Structure formats: structure tokens, C-alpha cells
Coordinates of C-alpha atoms and ligand atoms in Angstrom, one line a residue:
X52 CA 23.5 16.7 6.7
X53 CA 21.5 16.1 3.7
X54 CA 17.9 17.7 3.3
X55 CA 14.9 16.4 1.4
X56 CA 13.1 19.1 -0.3
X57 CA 9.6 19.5 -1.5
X58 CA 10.0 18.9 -5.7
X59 CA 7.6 21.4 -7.0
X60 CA 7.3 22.6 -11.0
X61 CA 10.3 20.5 -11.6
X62 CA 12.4 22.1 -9.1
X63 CA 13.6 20.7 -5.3
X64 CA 12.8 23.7 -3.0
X65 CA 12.8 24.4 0.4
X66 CA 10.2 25.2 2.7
X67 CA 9.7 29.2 3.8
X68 CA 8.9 28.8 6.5
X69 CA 12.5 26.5 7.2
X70 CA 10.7 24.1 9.4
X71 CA 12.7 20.8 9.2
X72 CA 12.4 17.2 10.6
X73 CA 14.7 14.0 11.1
X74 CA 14.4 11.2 9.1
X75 CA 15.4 8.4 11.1
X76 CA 17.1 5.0 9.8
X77 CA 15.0 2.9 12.3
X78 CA 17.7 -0.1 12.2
X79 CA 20.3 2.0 14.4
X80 CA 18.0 5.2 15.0
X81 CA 20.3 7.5 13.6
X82 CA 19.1 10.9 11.7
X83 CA 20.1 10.2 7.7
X84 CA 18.4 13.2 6.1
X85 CA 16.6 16.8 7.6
X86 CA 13.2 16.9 5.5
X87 CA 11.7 20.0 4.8
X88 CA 7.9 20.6 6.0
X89 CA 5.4 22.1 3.6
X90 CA 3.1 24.6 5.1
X91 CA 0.2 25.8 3.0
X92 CA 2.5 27.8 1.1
X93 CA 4.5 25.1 -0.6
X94 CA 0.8 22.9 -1.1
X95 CA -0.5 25.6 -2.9
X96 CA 2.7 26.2 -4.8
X97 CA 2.8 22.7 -5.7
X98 CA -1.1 22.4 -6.7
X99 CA -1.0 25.4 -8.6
X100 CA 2.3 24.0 -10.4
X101 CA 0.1 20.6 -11.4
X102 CA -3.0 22.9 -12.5
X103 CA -0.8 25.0 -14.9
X104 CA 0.6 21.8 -16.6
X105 CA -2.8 20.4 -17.7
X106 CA -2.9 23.1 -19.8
X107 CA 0.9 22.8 -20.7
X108 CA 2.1 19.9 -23.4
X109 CA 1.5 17.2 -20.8
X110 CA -2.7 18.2 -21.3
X111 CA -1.6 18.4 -25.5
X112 CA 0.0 15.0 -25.8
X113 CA -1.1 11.8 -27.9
X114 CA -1.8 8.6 -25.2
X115 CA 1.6 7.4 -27.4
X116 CA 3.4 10.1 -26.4
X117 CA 2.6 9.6 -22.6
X118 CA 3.8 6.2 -23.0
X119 CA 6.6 6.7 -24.1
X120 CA 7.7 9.1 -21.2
X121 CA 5.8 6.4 -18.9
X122 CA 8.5 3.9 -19.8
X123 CA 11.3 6.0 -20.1
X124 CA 10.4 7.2 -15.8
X125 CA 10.4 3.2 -15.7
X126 CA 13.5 2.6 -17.2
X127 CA 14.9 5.7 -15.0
X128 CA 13.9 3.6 -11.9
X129 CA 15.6 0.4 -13.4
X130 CA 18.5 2.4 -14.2
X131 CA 19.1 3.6 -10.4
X132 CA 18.0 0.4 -9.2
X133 CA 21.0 0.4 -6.8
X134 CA 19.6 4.2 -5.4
X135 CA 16.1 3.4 -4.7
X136 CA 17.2 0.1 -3.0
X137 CA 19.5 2.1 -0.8
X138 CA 17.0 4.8 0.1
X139 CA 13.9 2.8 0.6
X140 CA 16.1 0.4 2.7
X141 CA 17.5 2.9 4.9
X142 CA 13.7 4.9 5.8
X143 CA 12.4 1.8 6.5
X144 CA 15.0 -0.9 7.6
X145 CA 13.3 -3.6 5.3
X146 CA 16.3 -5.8 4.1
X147 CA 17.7 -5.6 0.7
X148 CA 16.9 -9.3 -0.5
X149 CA 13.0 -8.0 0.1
X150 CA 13.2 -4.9 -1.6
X151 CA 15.0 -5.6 -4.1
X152 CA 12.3 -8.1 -5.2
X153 CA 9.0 -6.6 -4.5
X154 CA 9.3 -2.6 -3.6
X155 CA 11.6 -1.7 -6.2
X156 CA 10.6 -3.3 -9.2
X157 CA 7.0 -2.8 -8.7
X158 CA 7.8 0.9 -8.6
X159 CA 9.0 0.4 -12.3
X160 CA 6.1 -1.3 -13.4
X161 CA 3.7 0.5 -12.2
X162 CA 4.1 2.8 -14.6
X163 CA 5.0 0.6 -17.4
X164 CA 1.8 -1.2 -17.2
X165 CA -0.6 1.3 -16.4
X166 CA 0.8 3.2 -19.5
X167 CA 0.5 0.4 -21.7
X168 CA -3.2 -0.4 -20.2
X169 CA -4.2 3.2 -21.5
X170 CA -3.3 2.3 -24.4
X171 CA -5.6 -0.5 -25.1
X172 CA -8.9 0.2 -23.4
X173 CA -11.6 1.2 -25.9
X174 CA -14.5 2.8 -24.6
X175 CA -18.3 2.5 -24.9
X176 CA -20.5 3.5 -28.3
X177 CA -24.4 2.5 -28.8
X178 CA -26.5 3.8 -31.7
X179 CA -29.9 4.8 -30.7
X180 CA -33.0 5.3 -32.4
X181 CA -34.8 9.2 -32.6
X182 CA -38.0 10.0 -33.2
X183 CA -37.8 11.5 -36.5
X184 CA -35.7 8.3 -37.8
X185 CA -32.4 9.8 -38.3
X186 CA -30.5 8.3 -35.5
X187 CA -28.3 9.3 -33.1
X188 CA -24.6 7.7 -32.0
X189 CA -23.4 8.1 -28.3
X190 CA -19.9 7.6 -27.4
X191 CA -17.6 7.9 -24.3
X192 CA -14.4 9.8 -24.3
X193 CA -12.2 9.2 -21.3
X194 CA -10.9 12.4 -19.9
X195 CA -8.1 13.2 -16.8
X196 CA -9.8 14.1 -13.7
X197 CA -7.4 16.6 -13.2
X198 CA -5.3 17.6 -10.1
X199 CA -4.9 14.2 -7.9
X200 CA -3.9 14.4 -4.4
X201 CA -2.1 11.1 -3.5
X202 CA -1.3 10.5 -0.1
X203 CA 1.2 7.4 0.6
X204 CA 2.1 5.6 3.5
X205 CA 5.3 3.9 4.8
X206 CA 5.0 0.4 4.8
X207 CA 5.6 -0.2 0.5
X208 CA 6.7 3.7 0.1
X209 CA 7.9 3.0 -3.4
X210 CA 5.7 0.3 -4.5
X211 CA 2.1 2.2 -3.0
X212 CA 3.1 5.5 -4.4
X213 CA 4.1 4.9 -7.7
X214 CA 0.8 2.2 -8.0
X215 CA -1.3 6.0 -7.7
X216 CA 1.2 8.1 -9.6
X217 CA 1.7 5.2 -12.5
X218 CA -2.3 5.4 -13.4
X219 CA -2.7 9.3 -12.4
X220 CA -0.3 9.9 -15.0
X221 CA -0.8 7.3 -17.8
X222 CA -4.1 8.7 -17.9
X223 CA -3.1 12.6 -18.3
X224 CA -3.7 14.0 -14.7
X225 CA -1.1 15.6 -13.0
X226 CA -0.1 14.8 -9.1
X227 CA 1.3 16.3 -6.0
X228 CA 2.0 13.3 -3.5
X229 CA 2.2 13.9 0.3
X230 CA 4.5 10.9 1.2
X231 CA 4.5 9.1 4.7
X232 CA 6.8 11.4 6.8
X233 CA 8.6 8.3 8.3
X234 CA 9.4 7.7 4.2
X235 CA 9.9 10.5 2.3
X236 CA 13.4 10.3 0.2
X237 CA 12.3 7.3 -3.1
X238 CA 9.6 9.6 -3.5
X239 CA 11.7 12.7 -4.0
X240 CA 14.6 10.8 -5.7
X241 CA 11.3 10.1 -8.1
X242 CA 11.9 13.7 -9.4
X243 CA 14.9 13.5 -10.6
X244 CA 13.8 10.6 -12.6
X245 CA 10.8 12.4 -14.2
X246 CA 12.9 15.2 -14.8
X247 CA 15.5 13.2 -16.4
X248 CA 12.5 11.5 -18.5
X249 CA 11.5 14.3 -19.8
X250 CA 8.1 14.8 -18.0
X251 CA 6.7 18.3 -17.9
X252 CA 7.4 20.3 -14.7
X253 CA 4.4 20.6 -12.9
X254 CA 3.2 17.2 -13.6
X255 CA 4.8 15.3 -10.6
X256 CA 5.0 17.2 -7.6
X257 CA 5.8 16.2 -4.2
X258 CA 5.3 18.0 -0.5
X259 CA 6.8 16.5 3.0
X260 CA 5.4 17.1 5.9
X261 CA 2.9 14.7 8.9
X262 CA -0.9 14.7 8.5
X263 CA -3.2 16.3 10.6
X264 CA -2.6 20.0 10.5
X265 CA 0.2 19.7 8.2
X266 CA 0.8 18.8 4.3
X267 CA -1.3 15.7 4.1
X268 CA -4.3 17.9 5.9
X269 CA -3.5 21.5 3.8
X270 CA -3.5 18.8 0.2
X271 CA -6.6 17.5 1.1
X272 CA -8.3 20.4 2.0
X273 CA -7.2 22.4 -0.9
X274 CA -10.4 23.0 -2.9
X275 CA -8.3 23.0 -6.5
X276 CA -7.5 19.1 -6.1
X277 CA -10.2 17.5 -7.8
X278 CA -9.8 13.8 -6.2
X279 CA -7.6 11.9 -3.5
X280 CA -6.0 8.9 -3.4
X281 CA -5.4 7.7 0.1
X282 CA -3.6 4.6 1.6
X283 CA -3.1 4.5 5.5
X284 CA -5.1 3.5 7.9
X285 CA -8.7 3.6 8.7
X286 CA -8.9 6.4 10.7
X287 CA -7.5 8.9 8.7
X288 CA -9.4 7.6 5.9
X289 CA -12.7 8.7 7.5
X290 CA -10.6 12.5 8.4
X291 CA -9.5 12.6 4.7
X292 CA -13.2 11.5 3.5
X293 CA -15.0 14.5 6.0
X294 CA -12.1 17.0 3.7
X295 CA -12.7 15.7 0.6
X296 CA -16.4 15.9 1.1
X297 CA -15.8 20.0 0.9
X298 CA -15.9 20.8 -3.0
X299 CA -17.7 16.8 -3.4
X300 CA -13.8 15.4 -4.7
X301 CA -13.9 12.2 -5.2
X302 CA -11.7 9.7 -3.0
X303 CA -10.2 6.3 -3.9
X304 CA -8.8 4.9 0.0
X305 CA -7.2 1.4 0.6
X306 CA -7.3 1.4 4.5
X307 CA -6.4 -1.4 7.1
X308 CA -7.2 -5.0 7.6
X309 CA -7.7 -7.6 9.9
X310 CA -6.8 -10.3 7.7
X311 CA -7.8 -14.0 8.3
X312 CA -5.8 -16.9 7.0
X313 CA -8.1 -20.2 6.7
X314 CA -6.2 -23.5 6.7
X315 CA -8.6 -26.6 6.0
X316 CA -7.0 -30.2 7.1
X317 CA -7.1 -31.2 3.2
X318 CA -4.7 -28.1 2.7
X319 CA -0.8 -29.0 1.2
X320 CA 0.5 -28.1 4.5
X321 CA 4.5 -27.4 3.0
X322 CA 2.6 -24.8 1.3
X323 CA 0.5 -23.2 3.6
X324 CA 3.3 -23.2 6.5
X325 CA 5.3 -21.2 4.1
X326 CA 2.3 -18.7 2.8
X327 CA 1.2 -18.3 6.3
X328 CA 5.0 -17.9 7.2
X329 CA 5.4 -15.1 4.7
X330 CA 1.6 -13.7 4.7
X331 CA 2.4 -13.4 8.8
X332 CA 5.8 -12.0 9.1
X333 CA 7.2 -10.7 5.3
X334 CA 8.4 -6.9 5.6
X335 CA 8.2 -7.4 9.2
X336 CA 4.0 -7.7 9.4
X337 CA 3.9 -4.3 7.5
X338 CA 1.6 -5.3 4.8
X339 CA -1.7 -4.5 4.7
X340 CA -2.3 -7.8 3.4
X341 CA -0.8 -9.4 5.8
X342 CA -2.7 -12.5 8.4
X343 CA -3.0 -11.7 11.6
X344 CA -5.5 -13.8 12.2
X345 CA -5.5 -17.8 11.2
X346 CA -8.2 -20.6 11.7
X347 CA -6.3 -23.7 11.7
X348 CA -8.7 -27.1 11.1
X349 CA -8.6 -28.9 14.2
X350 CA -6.8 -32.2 13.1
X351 CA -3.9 -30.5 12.4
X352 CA -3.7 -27.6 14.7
X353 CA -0.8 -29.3 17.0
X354 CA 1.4 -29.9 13.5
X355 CA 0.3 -26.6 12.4
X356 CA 1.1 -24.3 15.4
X357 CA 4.7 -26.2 15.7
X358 CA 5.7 -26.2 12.1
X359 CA 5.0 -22.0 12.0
X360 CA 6.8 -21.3 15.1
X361 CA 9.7 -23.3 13.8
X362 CA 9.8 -21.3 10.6
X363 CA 9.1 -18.4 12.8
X364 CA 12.3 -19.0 14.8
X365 CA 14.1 -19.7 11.7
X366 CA 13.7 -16.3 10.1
X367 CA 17.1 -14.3 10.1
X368 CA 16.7 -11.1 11.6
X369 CA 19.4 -8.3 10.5
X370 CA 19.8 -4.6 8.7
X371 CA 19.0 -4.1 5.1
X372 CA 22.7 -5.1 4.1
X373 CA 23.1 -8.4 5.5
X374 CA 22.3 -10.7 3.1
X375 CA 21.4 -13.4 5.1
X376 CA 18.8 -11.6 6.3
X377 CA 14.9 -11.6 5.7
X378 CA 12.8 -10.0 8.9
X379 CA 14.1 -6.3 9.5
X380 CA 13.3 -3.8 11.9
X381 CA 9.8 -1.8 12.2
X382 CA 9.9 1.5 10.5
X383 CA 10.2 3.4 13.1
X384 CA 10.4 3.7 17.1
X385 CA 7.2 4.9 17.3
X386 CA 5.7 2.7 15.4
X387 CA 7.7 -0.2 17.6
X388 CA 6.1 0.9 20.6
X389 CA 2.6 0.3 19.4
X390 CA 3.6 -3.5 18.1
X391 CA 4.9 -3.9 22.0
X392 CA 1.9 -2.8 23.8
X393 CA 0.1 -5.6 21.9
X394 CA 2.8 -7.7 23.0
X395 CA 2.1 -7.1 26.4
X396 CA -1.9 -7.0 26.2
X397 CA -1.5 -10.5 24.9
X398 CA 0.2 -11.7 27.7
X399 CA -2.5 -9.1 29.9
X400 CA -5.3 -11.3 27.9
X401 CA -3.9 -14.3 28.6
X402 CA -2.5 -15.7 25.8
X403 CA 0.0 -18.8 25.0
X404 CA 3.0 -17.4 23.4
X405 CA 4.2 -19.9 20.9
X406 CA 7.7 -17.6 20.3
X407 CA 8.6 -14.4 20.3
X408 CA 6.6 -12.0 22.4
X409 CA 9.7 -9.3 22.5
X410 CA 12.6 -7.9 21.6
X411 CA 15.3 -9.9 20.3
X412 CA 18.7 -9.2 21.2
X413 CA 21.0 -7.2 18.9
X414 CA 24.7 -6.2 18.3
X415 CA 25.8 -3.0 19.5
X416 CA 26.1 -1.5 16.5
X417 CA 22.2 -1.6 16.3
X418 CA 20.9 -2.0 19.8
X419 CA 19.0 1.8 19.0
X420 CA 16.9 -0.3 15.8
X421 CA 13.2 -0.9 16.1
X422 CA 13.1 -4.7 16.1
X423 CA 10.6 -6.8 17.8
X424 CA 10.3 -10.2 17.4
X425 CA 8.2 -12.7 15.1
X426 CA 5.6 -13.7 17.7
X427 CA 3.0 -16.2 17.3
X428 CA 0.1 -16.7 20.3
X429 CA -2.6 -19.2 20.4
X430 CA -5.4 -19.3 23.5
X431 CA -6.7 -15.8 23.3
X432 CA -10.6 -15.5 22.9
X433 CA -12.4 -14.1 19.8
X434 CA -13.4 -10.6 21.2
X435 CA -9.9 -9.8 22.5
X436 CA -7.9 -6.6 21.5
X437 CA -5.5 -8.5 19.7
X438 CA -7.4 -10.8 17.7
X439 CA -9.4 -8.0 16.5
X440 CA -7.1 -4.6 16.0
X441 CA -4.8 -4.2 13.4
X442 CA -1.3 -4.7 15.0
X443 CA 1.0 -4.2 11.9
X444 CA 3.3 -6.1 12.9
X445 CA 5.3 -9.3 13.1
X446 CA 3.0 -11.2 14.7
X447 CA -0.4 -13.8 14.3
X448 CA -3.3 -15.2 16.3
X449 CA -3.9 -19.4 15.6
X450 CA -6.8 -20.3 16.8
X451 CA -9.0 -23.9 15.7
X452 CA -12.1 -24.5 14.3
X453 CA -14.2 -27.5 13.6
X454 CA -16.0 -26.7 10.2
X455 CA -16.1 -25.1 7.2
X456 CA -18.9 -22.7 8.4
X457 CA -17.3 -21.7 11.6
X458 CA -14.1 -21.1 9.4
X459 CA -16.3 -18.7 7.9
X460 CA -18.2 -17.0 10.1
X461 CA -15.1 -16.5 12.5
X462 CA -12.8 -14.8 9.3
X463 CA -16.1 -12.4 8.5
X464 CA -16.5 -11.3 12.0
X465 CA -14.7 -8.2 12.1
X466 CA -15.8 -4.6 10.7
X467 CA -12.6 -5.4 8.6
X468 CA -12.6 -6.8 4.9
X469 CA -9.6 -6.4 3.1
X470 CA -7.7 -9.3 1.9
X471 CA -8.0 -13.2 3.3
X472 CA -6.0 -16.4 2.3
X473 CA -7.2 -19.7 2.0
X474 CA -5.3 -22.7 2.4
X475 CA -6.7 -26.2 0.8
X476 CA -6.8 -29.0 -2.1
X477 CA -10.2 -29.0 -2.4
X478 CA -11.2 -27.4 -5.4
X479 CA -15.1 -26.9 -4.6
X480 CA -14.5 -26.2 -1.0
X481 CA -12.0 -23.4 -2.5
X482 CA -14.9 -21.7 -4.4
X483 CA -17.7 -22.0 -2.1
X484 CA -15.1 -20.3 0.5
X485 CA -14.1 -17.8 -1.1
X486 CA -17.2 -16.2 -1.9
X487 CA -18.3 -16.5 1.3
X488 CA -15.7 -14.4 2.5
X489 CA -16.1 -10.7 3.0
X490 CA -13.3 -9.1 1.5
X491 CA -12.0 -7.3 -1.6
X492 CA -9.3 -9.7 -2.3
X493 CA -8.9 -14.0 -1.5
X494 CA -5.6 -15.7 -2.5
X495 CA -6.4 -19.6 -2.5
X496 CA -3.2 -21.5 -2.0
X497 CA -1.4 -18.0 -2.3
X498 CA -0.4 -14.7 -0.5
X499 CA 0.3 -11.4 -2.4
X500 CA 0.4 -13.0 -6.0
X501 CA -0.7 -10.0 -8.3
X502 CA -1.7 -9.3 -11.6
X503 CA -2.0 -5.0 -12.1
X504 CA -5.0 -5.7 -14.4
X505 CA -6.8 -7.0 -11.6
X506 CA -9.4 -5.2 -9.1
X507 CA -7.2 -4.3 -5.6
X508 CA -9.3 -2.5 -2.7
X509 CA -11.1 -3.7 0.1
X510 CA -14.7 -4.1 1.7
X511 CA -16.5 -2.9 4.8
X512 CA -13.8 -0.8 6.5
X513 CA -10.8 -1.5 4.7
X514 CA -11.4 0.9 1.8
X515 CA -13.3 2.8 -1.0
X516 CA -13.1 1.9 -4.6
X517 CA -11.0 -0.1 -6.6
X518 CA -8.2 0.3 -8.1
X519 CA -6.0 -2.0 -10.8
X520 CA -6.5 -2.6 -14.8
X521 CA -9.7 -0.5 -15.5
X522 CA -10.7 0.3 -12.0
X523 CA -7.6 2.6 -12.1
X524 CA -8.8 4.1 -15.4
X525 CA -12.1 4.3 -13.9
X526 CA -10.8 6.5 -11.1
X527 CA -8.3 8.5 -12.5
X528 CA -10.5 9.8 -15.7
X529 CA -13.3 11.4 -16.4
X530 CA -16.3 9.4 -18.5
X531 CA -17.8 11.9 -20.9
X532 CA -20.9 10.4 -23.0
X533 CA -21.3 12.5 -26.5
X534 CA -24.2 12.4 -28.6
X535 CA -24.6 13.1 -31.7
X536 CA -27.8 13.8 -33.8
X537 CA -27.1 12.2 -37.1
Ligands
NAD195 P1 -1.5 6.7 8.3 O1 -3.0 6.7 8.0 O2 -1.1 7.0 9.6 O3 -0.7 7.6 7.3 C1 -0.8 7.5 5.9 C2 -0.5 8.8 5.3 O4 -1.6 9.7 5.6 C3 0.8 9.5 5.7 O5 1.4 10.1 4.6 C4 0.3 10.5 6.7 O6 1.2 11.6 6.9 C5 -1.0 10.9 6.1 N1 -2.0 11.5 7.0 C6 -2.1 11.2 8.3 N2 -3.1 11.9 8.8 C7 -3.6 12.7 7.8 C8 -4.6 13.7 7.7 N3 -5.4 14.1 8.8 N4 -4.8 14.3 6.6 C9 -4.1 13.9 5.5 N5 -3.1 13.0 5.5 C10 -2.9 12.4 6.7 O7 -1.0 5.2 7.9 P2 0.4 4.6 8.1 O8 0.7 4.4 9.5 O9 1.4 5.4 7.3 O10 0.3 3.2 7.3 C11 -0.1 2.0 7.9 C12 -1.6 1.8 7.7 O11 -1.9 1.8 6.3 C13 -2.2 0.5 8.2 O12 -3.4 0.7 8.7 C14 -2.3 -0.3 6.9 O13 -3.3 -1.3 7.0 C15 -2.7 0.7 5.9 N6 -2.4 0.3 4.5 C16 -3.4 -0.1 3.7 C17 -3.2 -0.5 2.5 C18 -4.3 -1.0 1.5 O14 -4.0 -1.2 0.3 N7 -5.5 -1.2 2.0 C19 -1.9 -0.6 2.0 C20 -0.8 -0.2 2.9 C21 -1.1 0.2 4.1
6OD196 O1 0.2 -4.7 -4.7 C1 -0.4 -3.6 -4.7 O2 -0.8 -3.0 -5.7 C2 -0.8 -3.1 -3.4 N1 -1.6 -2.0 -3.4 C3 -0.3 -3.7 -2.3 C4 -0.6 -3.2 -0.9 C5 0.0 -3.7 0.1 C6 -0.2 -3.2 1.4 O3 0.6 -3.1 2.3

């Protein structure tokens, strides 16, 4: 059986302790892979590995040089496109005609644009005035922060890991990433690449294990990472902000969402059906991003609620290969039973299922896979568990409203504030909506389009921090201001 090891000072090792875990393929729940657990032993191995090599050439070289090794770890992903499809597919049971479009090529350019970003930011300089009238000229010199702890989760593994390690590294720190257990193996095929790119040992490192009292916990606690990067939900956000408050680290952390969808009666409805369609059920409702919520403007609630359940019904569920297929299984069993008890407290609630609501039925082949059905309710009321919890999965809440402030008031009303979609042809309307909204990120007449340059992170409870274009640079360095007496 093949074994997932930690990658640590350019090496794949094992653990000491030879503690190992399944990695499941959740389309057929068969064990693919045994992964190695880190205990403190390997963290510290690996932390001490990315200390050493800021002082080592990766600390000596030119922004040009880093680059250059940034787009060659790009190409290296291109190059084994076929790999990191295969891998990501099987941890996670997304299908191939997603992956193959979203996960895998944003893992490529995430480091090609984040290197090429470095490149071009200046920094600050102001001449002031002293006393005795000779002058004095300040400027700012970005510097790495250092040691970054980057913890990933399971939903994007590729694509959420690489949009850390692509800025981390562009801007001279070095990393050791603590991937979602359920997801481990793109991240350590990653190694190969950076060895084959010519990137320092020491500079990428990567440890398996869970979280609490395991790898994730021993990384963040370790008092020689100078600052975290954390996707994942909420709640461990707030654990992994108590750690990094030990030794005052810094932490960057893109948590979970609520997201509301808001579809006006002036909207392009072919358009919105299909945003809400994908925003709703695209990677099987594992996007942070994704709506779980959506106000529908009365007068075309009926048209609305039909023409999403159609599309609903419509989707092709199948494994990763089929390429027919575009809804896959959850990632994991686990992960499956927590989608179905919101299942069943919708119908406990009293909800209207529209479709869906359970398990579809499968060939025998994989009748042990983690699939739920697109569901779609209506009827619930505003306070109930399902209208307000993040689900994660396949699934969506329509409810109507009347106006344009109700619209509002009902997408702000959760502690939630991550990412909300607006559907409508209204220009104005569009504007004053949108910045009524409490989140870090509104689409208008969109889901998920994104430019790397721009600020990504959430409000209220959905995060810390932003990251994209600057923000990234903003987190991952260090601003010194030097003055100098002239
Ligand atoms: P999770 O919080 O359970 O786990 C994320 C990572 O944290 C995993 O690697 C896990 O092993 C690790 N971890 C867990 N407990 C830890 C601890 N005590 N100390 C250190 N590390 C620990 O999240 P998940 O289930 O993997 O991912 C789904 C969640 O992620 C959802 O809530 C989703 O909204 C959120 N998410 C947010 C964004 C965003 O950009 N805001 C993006 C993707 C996912
Ligand atoms: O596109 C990105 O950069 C990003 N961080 C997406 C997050 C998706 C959440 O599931």
C-alpha cells in the first residue's frame, strides 16, 4: 500500500513514532494511501528545516531569482497536470471536468502570479524636514516574516494551499504546511515539484497529521513559527488564534460563511439560475463561498424556485472519471454524516423540500461513496438551524422578500460575513446593495470570478485579514521604515 510521508529539508520521511492513518477515496470508501502522522518530533524537524534555510541561498537570492524558481514550481505543476488531477480527485471525489478547471490550474498560478506581483510593488519613501535643515529621507524595505505555519483544509486542497505557499514564498519566507488530513497527497506530490525546481531544501516543508493534539496543534504552538495562515472553519480559527497569541505571531484566517445570494425581480434570470446553480451546488457545496442562503424577490419566487430545482435535478452525479459528470461525492463519510443530519433537521424544522433531501442511489461499484443529494428547501423560518449554520454542502435555503431593505437586512443577519452574490440589471440598485452588505467579498451578476490582485477574506466571523495582490505582501513581509539623516 502506498504511504504519504512528511517532506521535510527536501526529503520524504517517515514518522518515528510509525503512527499511520487511511486515506480514504470517499467515492467507493476504499483506503488508497497509509499517511504518516507527525508527532512533535517531525514539526520541530520540519520548522527547524525552514529556519535553517532563511539563512541558506533561499534568504541570499535576488526577488529575480525567486521568480524564476516561482515559475519553474509552476511549470512543474503544469507539467504533471495529469498527477495532481488524479490525486486531488481521488482524496476528494470532486470530478475531473471541475478540477481540471479550477483546483489545478489555480495551483499553478498561484505561484506564478504572486512571484510576478513581488516583482512590481515599490514601497513607500517621504523626505522630511529636521531641525538643523539638513533633511532626512525615510524609506520602507519589505522583509520575509520568516517561518509561516500554513494550515489548509480539504475542500480546494491544491488551490487553498498553494494560494499561502505561492505568496509565503514569492516573498522570501519559508513554510511547513499542515494539510487537511482527509487531503494530504497534491500537497506532498508538491515536493517533488519544488525539488525538481530547484528550490532550497528546507524551504517547503510539509507534516500530516489531524488538528487538535496533533500536527496542526504541535505547528501552531511551536514558538519558532513567526505567523499562521489558517483556512477551516470558524471554530478552530478561534483555537488556532488562543495558540498563536503565545509568542504574539501573527495570524491571517479565512474561516466559514453563511453566504446569502440576493436575486431582485429586475435580475437576467438565465443568469442568475445558473450562478445560483453553481454558487449552490459546484464541488458538491464545498466552497466556502458557496450560497446557502437565497432571498428571491417575490414576483418571481414560483419561476425561481422551479427553474433551480430543475437545474438541480439535472446535475449529473458520478466519480471523478466520468466525464459526464459534474456533482461528486462529499469528501469524506464523516463529513457526509454531518450534511445528513441537516437533512433530517430540515424536515424536523418543517421545511418544503423542493428535491433532493437524501441519498441518491448508486451502482454497486460505488454504493460505499459519500454522496448526498443536491437538495433545495423553501418554508423554513429565519432563526432555524439550517438557515443559519454552515452546512457545506450540496444544498440551499429560498426564501422571498418584498424589498430591497428586507433583502438586506435578512443577508446581514447572521454573525457570518464572508462572501454574498447579488443578482440584478439595475446598475444603482447593484451599488447601493452591495455596500450595504456585510461581507469581505460581493459578486454582482457573478459567483467565484477572481482576479489574485484583489483583497480575498472575510468580515465578522468569517476571517482575519486579507489576503490577494498586496494584502498578501502585506502579510507575508515584514515593513521596515529606515531613516536616514542626510
Ligand atoms: P477545519 O477547521 O476542520 O480544518 C482545517 C485544517 O485545520 C485541517 O488541516 C485541520 O487538520 C486543521 N486543524 C483542525 N483543528 C486544529 C487545531 N486545533 N489546531 C491546528 N490545526 C487544526 O476545516 P475543514 O473542515 O477542513 O474545512 C471546511 C471549513 O473551512 C468550512 O468551515 C469552510 O467554510 C472553511 N473554509 C473557509 C475558506 C475561506 O476562504 N474563508 C475557504 C475554504 C474553507
Ligand atoms: O480563490 C481563492 O483564492 C480562494 N481563497 C477561494 C476560497 C474558496 C473556498 O472554498
Amino acid at each position: 500500500m502506498k504511504e504519504i510521508k512528511h517532506f521535510i529539508n527536501g526529503e520524504y520521511v517517515g514518522s518515528a513514532s510509525g503512527k499511520l492513518f487511511d486515506n480514504v477515496n470517499p467515492v467507493n470508501g476504499q483506503v488508497i494511501a497509509r499517511i504518516h502522522e507527525a508527532g512533535e518530533a517531525e514539526v520541530d524537524a520540519a520548522v527547524k528545516a525552514a529556519r535553517a534555510a532563511l539563512k541558506g541561498p533561499w534568504g541570499r537570492m535576488t526577488v529575480a531569482e525567486r521568480t524564476e524558481i516561482l515559475h519553474r514550481v509552476a511549470d512543474g505543476i503544469t507539467a504533471r497536470f495529469d498527477e495532481f488531477l488524479e490525486a486531488e480527485c481521488l482524496d476528494t471525489g470532486k470530478p475531473k471536468s471541475l478540477a481540471s478547471h479550477i483546483d489545478i490550474p489555480r495551483g499553478a498560478a498561484n505561484f506564478k502570479v504572486f512571484a510576478d506581483l513581488v516583482k512590481n510593488v515599490p514601497t513607500e519613501a517621504f523626505e522630511m524636514a529636521t531641525p538643523d535643515g539638513s533633511g532626512a529621507l525615510n524609506y520602507g524595505v519589505r522583509r520575509p516574516k520568516g517561518v509561516i505555519g500554513v494550515i489548509s483544509p480539504w475542500n480546494l486542497p491544491l488551490l487553498l494551499m498553494t494560494w499561502k505557499v505561492g505568496p509565503a514564498l514569492a516573498c522570501g519566507n519559508t513554510v511547513v504546511v499542515k494539510p487537511s488530513e482527509e487531503t494530504p497527497t497534491t500537497t506532498a506530490l508538491l515536493g517533488e515539484v519544488m525539488n525538481a525546481a530547484g528550490v532550497p531544501a528546507g524551504v517547503y516543508n510539509v507534516v500530516h497529521g489531524f488538528g487538535g493534539n496533533s500536527a496542526g496543534a504541535f505547528l501552531t504552538a511551536h514558538p519558532d513559527v513567526d505567523a499562521i495562515t489558517f483556512t477551516g472553519e470558524t471554530g478552530t480559527g478561534e483555537t488556532i488564534m488562543r495558540a498563536a497569541a503565545k509568542g504574539v505571531r501573527q495570524v491571517s484566517l479565512e474561516l466559514g460563511g453563511k453566504n446569502a445570494g440576493i436575486v431582485f425581480a429586475d435580475c437576467d434570470l438565465d443568469k442568475a439560475i445558473e450562478g445560483t446553480l453553481r454558487s449552490a451546488f459546484a464541488n458538491c457545496g464545498q466552497v466556502c463561498l458557496g450560497t446557502e442562503r437565497v432571498y428571491v424577490e417575490r414576483p418571481i419566487f414560483d419561476e425561481f424556485v422551479a427553474r433551480l430545482k430543475a437545474g438541480a435535478e439535472a446535475l449529473k452525479i458520478g466519480e471523478p472519471n466520468d466525464p459526464s459528470a459534474n456533482f461528486g461525492s462529499l469528501v469524506s463519510h464523516k463529513h457526509r454524516e454531518k450534511v445528513l443530519s441537516y437533512y433530517q433537521k430540515a424536515k424536523d424544522e418543517g421545511a418544503t423540500v423542493v428535491t433532493g433531501g437524501g441519498v441518491p442511489d448508486m451502482p454497486a461499484h460505488l454504493a460505499g461513496g459519500a454522496w448526498v443529494q443536491p437538495t433545495i428547501w423553501t418554508g423554513l423560518p429565519d432563526d432555524s438551524a439550517v438557515v443559519t449554520e454552515e452546512i457545506f454542502g450540496p444544498c440551499c435555503h429560498i426564501r422571498p422578500f418584498d424589498t430591497e431593505a428586507e433583502a438586506i437586512e435578512l443577508a446581514n443577519s447572521l454573525p457570518y460575513g464572508l462572501a454574498s452574490a447579488i443578482w440584478t440589471e439595475n446598475a444603482s440598485r447593484a451599488h447601493r446593495v452591495a455596500g450595504q452588505i456585510e461581507a469581505g467579498i460581493v459578486w454582482v451578476n457573478s459567483w467565484f470570478l477572481r482576479d489574485l490582485r484583489t483583497a480575498f477574506g472575510g468580515a465578522k466571523q468569517s476571517g482575519i485579514g486579507r489576503e490577494g495582490g498586496v494584502h498578501s505582501l502585506e502579510f507575508y513581509t515584514e515593513l521596515k521604515n529606515i531613516c536616514v539623516k542626510l
